[in-house]
PDB file of C-alpha atoms and ligand atoms in Angstrom:
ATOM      1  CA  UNK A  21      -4.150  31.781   9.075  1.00  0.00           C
ATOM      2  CA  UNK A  22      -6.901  32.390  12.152  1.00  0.00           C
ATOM      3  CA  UNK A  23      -9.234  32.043   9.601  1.00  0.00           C
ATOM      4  CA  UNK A  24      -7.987  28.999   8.359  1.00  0.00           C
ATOM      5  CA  UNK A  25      -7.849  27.302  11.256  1.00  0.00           C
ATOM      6  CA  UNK A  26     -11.135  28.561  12.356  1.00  0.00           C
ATOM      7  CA  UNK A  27     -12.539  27.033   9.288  1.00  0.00           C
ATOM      8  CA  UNK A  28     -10.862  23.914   9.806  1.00  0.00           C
ATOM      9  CA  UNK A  29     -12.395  23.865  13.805  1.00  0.00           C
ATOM     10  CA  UNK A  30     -15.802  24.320  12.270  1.00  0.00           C
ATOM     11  CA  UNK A  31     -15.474  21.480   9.216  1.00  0.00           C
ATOM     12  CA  UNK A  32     -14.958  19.181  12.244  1.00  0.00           C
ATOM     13  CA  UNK A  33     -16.925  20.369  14.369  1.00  0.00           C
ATOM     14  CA  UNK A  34     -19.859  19.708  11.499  1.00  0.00           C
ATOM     15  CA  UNK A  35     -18.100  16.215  10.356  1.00  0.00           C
ATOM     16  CA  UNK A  36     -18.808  15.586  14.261  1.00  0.00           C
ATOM     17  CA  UNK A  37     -22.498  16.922  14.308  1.00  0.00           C
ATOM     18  CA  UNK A  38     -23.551  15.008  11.047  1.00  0.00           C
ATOM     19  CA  UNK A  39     -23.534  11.596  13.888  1.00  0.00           C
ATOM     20  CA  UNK A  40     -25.500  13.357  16.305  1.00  0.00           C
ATOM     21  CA  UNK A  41     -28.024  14.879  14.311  1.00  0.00           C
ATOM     22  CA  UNK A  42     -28.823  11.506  12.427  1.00  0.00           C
ATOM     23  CA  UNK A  43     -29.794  10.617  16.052  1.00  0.00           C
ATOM     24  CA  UNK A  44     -31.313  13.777  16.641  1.00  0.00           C
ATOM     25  CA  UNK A  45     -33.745  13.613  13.423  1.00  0.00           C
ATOM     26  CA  UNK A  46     -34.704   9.823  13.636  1.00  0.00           C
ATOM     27  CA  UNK A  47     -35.875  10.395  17.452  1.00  0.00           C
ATOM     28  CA  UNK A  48     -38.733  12.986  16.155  1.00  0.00           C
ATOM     29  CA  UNK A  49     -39.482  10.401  12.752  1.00  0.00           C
ATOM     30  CA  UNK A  50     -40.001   7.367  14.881  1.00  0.00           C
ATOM     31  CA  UNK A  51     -42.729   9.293  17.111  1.00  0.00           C
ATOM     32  CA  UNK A  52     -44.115  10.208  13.846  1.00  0.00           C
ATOM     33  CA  UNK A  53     -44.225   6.889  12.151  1.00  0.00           C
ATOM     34  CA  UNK A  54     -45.300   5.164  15.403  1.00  0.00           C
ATOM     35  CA  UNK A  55     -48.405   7.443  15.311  1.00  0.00           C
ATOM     36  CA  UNK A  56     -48.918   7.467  11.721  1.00  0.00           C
ATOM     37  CA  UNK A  57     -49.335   3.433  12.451  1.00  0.00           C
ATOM     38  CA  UNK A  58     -51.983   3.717  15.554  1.00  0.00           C
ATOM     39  CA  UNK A  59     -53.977   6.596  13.360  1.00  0.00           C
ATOM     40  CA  UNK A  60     -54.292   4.268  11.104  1.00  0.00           C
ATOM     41  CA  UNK A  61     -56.330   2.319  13.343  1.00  0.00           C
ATOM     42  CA  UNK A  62     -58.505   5.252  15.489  1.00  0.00           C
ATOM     43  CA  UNK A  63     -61.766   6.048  14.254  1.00  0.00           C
ATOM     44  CA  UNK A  64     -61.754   9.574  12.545  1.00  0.00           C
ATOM     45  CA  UNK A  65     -62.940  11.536  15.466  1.00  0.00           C
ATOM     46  CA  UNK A  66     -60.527  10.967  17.733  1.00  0.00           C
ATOM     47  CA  UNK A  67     -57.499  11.417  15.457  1.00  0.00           C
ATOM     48  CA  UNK A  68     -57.129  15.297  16.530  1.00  0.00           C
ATOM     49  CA  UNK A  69     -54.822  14.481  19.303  1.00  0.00           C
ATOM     50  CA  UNK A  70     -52.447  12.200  17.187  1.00  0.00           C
ATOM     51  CA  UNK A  71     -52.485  15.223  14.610  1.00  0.00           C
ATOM     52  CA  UNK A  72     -51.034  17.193  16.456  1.00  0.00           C
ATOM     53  CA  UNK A  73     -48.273  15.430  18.031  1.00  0.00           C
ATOM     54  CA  UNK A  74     -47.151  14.475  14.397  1.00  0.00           C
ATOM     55  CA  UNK A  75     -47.115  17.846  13.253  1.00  0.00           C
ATOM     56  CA  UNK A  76     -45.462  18.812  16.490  1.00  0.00           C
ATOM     57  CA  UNK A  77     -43.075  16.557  15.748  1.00  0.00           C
ATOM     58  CA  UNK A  78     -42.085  17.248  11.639  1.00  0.00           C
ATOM     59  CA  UNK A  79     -41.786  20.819  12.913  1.00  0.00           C
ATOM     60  CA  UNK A  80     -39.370  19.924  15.871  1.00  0.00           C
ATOM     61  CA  UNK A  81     -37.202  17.608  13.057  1.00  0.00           C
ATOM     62  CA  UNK A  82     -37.931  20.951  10.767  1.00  0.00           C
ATOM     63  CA  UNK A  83     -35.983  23.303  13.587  1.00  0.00           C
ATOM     64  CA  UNK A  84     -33.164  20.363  13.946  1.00  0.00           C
ATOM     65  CA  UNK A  85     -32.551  20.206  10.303  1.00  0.00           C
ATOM     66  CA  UNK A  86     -32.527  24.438  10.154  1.00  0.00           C
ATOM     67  CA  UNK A  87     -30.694  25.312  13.056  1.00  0.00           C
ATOM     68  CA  UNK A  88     -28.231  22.748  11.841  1.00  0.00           C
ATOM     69  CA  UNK A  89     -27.834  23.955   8.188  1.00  0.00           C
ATOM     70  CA  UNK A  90     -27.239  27.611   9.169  1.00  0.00           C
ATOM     71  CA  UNK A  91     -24.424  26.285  11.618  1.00  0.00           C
ATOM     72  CA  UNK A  92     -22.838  24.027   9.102  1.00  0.00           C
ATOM     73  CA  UNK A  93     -23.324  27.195   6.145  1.00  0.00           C
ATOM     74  CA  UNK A  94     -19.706  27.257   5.431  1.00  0.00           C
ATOM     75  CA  UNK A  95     -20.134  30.273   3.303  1.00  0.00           C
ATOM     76  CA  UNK A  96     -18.291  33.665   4.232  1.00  0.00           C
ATOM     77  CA  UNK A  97     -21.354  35.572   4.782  1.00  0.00           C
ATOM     78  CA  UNK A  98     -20.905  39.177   3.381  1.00  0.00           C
ATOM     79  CA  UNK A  99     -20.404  41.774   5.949  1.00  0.00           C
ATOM     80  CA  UNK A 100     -21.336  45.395   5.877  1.00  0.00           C
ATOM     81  CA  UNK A 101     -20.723  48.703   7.753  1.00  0.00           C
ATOM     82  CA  UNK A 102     -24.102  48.415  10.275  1.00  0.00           C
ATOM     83  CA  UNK A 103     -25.390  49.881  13.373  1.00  0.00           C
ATOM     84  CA  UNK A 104     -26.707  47.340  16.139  1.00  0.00           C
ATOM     85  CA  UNK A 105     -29.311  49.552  17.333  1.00  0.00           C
ATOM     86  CA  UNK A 106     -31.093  49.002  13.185  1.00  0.00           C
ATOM     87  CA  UNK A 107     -30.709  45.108  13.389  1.00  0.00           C
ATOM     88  CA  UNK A 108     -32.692  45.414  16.630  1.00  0.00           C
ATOM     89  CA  UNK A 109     -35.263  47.942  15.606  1.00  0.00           C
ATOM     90  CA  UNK A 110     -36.122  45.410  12.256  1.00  0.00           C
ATOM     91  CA  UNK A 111     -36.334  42.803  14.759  1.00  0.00           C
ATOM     92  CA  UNK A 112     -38.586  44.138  17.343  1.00  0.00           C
ATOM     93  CA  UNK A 113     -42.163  43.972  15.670  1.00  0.00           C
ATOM     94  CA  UNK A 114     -41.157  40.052  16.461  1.00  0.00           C
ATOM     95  CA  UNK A 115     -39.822  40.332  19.137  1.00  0.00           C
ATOM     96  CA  UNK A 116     -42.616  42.257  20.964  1.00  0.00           C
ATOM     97  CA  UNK A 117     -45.477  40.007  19.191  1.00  0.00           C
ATOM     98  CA  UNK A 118     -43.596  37.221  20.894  1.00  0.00           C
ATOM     99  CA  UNK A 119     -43.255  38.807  24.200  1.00  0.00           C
ATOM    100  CA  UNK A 120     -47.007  40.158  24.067  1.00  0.00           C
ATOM    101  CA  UNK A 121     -48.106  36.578  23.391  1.00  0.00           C
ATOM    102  CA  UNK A 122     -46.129  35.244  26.843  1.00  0.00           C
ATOM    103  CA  UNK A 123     -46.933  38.349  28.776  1.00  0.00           C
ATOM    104  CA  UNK A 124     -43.903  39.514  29.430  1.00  0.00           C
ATOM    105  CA  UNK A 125     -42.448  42.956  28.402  1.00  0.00           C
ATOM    106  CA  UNK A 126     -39.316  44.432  26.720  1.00  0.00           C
ATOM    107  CA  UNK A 127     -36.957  47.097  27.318  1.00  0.00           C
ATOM    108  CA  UNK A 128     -34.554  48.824  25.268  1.00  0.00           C
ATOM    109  CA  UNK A 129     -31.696  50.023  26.577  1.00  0.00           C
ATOM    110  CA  UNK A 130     -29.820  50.869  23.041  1.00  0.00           C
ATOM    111  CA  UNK A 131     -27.088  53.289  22.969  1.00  0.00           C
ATOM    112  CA  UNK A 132     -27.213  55.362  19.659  1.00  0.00           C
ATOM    113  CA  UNK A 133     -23.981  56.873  19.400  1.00  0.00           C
ATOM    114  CA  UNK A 134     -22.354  53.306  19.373  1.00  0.00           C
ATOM    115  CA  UNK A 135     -20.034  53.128  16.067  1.00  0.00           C
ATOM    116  CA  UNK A 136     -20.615  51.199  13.181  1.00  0.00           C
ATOM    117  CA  UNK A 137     -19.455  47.794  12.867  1.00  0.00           C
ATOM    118  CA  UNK A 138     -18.591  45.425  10.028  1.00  0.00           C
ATOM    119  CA  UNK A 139     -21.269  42.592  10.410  1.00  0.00           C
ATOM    120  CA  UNK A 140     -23.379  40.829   8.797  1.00  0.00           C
ATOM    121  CA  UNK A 141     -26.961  41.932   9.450  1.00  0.00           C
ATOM    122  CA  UNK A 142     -28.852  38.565   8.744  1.00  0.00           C
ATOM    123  CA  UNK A 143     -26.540  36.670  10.918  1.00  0.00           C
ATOM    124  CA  UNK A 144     -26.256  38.936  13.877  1.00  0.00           C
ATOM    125  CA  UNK A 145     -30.004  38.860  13.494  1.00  0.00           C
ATOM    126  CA  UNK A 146     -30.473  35.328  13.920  1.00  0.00           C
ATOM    127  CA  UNK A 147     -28.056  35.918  17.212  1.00  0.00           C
ATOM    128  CA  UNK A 148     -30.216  38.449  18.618  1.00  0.00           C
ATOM    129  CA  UNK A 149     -33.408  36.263  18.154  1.00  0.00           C
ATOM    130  CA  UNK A 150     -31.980  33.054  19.796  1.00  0.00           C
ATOM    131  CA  UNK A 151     -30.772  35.057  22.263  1.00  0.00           C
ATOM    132  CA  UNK A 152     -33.823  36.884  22.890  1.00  0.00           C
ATOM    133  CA  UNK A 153     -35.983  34.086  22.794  1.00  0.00           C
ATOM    134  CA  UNK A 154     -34.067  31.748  25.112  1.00  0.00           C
ATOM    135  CA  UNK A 155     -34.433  34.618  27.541  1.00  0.00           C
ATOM    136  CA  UNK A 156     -38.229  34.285  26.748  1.00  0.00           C
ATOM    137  CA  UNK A 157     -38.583  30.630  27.225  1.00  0.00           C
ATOM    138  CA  UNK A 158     -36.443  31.095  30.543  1.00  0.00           C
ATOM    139  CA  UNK A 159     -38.915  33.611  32.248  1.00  0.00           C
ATOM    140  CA  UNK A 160     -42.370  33.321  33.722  1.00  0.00           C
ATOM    141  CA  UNK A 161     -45.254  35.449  32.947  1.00  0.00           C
ATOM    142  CA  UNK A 162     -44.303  39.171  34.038  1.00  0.00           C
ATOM    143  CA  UNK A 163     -41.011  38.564  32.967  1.00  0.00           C
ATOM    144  CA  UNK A 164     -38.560  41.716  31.482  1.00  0.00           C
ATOM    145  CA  UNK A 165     -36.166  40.784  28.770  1.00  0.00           C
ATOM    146  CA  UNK A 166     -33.714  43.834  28.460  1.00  0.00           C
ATOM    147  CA  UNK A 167     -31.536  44.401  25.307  1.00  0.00           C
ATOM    148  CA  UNK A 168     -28.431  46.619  26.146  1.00  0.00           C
ATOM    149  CA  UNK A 169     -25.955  48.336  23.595  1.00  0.00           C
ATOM    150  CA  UNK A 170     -23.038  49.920  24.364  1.00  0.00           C
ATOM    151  CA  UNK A 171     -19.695  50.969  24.230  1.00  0.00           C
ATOM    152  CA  UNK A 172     -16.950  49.536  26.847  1.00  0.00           C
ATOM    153  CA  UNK A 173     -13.395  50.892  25.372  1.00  0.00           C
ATOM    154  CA  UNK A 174     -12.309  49.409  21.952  1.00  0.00           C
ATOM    155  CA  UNK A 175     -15.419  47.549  22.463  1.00  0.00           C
ATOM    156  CA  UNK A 176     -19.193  47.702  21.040  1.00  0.00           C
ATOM    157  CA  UNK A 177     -21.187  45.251  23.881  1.00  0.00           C
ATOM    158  CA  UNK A 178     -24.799  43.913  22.919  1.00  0.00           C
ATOM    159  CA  UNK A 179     -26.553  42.416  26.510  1.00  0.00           C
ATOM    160  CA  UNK A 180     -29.188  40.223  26.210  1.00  0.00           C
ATOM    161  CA  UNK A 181     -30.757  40.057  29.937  1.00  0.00           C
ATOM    162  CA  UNK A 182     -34.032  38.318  31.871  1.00  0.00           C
ATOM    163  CA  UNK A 183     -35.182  38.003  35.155  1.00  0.00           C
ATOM    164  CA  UNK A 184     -35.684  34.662  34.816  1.00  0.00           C
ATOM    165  CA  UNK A 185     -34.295  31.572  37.184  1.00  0.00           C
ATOM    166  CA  UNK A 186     -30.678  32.192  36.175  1.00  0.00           C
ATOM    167  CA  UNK A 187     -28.304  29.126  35.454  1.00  0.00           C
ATOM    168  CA  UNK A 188     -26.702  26.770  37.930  1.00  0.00           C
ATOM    169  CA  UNK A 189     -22.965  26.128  37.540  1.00  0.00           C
ATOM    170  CA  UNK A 190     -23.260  22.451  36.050  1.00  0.00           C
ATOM    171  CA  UNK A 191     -25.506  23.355  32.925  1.00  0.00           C
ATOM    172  CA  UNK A 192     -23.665  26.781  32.671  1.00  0.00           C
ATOM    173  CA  UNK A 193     -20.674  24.733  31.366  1.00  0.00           C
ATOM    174  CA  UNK A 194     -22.457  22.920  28.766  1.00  0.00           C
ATOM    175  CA  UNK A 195     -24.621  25.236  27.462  1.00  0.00           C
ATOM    176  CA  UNK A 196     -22.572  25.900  24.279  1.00  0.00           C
ATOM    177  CA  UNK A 197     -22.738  22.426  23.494  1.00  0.00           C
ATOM    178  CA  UNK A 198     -24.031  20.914  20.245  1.00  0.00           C
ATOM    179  CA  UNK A 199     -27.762  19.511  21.373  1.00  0.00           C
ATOM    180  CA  UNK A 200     -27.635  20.554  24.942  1.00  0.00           C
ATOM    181  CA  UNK A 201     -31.040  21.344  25.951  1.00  0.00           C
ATOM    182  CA  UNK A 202     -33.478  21.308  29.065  1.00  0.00           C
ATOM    183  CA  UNK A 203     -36.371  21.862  27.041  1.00  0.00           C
ATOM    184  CA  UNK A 204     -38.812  19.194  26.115  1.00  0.00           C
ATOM    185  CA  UNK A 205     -39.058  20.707  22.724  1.00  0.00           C
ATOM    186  CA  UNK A 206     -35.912  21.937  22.441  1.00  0.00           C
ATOM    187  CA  UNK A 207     -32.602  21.374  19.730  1.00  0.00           C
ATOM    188  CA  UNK A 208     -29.745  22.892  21.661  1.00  0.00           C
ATOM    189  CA  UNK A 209     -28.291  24.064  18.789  1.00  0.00           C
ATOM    190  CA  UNK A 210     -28.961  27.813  19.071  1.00  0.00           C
ATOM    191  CA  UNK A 211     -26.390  28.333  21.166  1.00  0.00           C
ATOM    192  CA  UNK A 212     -23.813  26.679  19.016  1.00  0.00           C
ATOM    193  CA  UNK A 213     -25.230  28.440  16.357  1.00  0.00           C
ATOM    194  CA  UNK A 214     -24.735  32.054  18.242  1.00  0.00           C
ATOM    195  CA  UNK A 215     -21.338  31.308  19.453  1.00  0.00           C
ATOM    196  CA  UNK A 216     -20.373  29.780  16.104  1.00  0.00           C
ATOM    197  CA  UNK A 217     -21.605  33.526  13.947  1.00  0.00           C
ATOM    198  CA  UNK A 218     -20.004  35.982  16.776  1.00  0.00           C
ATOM    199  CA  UNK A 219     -16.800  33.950  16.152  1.00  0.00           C
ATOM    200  CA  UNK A 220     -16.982  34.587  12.689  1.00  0.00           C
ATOM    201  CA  UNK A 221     -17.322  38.341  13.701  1.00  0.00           C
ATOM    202  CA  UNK A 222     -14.353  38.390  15.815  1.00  0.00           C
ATOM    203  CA  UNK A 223     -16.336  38.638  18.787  1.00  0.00           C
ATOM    204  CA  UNK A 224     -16.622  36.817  21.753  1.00  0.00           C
ATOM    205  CA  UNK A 225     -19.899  35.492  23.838  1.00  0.00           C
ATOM    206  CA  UNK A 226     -19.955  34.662  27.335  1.00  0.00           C
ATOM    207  CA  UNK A 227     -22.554  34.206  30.426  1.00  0.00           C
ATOM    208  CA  UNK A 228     -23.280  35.978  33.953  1.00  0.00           C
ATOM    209  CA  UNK A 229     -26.089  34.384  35.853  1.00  0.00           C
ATOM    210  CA  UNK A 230     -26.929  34.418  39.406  1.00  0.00           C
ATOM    211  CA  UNK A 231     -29.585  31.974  40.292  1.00  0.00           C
ATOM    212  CA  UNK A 232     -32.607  33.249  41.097  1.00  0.00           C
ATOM    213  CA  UNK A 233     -31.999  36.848  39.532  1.00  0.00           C
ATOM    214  CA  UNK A 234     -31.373  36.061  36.026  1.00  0.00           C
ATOM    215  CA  UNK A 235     -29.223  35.559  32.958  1.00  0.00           C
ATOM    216  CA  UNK A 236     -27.062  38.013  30.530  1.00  0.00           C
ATOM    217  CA  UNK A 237     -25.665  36.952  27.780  1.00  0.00           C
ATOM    218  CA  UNK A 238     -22.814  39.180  26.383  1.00  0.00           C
ATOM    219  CA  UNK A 239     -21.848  39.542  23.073  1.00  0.00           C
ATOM    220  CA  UNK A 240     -18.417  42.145  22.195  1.00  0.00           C
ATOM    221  CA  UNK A 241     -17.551  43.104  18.790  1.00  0.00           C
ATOM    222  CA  UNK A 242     -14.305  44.841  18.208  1.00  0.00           C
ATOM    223  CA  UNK A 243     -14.924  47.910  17.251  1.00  0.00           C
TER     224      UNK A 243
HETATM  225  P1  ADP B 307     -32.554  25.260  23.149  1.00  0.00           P
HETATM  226  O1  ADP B 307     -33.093  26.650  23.343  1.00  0.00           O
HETATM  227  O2  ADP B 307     -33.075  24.595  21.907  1.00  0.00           O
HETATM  228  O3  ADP B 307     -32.687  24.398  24.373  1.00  0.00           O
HETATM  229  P2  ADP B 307     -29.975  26.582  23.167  1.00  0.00           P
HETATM  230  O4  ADP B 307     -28.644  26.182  22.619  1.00  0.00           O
HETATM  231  O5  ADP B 307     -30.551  27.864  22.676  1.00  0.00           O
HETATM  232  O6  ADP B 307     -30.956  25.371  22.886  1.00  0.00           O
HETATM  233  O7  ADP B 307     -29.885  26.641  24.753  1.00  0.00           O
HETATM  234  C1  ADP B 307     -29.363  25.529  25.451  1.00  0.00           C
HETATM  235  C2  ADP B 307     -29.837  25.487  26.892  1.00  0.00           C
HETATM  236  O8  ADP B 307     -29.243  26.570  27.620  1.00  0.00           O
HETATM  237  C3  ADP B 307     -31.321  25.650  27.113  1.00  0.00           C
HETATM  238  O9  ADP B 307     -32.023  24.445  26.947  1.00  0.00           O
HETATM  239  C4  ADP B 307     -31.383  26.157  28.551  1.00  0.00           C
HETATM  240  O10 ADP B 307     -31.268  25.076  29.469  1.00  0.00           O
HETATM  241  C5  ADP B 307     -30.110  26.969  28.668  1.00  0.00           C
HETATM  242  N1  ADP B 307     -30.364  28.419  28.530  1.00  0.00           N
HETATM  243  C6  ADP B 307     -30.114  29.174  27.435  1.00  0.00           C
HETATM  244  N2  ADP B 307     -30.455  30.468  27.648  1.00  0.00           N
HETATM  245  C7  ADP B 307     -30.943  30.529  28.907  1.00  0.00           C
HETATM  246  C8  ADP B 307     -31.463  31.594  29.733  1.00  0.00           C
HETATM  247  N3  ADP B 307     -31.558  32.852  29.272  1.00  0.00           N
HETATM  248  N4  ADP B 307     -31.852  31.280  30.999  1.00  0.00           N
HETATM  249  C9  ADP B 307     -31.755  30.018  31.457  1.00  0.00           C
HETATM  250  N5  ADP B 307     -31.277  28.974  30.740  1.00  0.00           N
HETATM  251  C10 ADP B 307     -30.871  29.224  29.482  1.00  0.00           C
HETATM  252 MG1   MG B 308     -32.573  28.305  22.113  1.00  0.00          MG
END
């Protein structure tokens, strides 16, 4: 029956998304098909600029459309007997090219002995990685993004912390909303899209952040 009814939360919760992301999608294609029209007119040389704000642009409508597919995917994704600490370890060559490229630096903190859990590896991948880069985008140069595992009782906790400026109050309530986003370039769907895949886990996802000090983002898995 939860699952049901979980299924039934999600259908509307795309049948509501579907409105928005028609919005969402034509915003990006009218900034491409208003440039597309002044290109037409610019002499060749000084098209580079308009080039790239139209590819910047099919990319962002790119990241709209994918973010939103792979919350929508309906499918019961297969799960399998896995160990966090392996998802991360496949993920880090990204992770650290990423941080490398921004400066910053990342620590491990992964407990070994933690026990298996029934997941499935792409998805709690994709959870990690929106997670992680959020983090990212949040800190300055010099920043530390920490990934934590461990064990807290009947549960298996995966932390997800930076030192960057932490989240006031107002946005923290929103943050799991469909689109909600501070950044220029941003969907704010990969929160939705985290929250949505640990709920199909069984597990939950919440926030700490002090402003000023930073942001965790907790994710617990019954073991
Ligand atoms: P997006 O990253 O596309 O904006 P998300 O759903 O991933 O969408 O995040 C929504 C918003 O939550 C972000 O725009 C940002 O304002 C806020 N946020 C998420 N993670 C952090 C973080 N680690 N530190 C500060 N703000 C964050
Ligand atoms: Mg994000």
């Amino acid at each position: 029956l939860r699952s049901e009814l979980d299924n039934v939360d999600r259908l509307s919760l795309v049948g509501q998304m579907a409105a928005s992301i028609t919005h969402e999608v034509r915003n990006p294609m009218a900034v491409v098909r208003g440039f597309l029209q002044l290109m037409q007119e610019k002499s060749p040389e000084s098209l580079d600029h308009y080039y790239r704000i139209v590819l910047e642009e099919l990319d962002r409508a790119n990241s709209i459309i994918n973010d939103f597919l792979s919350l929508a995917q309906n499918r019961i994704a297969e799960k399998e007997e896995s160990q966090l600490h392996d998802i991360i370890h496949e993920l880090s060559p990204l992770l650290w090219a990423d941080a490398n490229l921004r400066g910053q630096s990342i620590e491990l903190m992964l407990d070994h002995n933690v026990p298996k859990l029934n997941l499935n590896a792409k998805e709690i991948k994709q959870v990690v990685l929106n997670l992680a880069r959020n983090g990212m985008e949040a800190m300055n140069e010099k920043g530390v993004l920490t990934l934590e595992t461990r064990t807290d009782g009947d549960k298996v906790e995966l932390c997800v912390h930076d030192t960057g400026p932490g989240i006031p109050p107002v946005k923290k309530e929103k943050l799991f909303e469909p689109f909600f986003t501070t950044k220029a370039k941003g969907t704010g769907l990969g929160l939705s899209m985290c929250q949505s895949i640990v709920e199909r886990h069984n597990g939950t996802i919440t926030v700490e952040s002090e402003e000023g000090r930073g942001t965790t983002f907790k994710v617990a898995f019954q073991r």
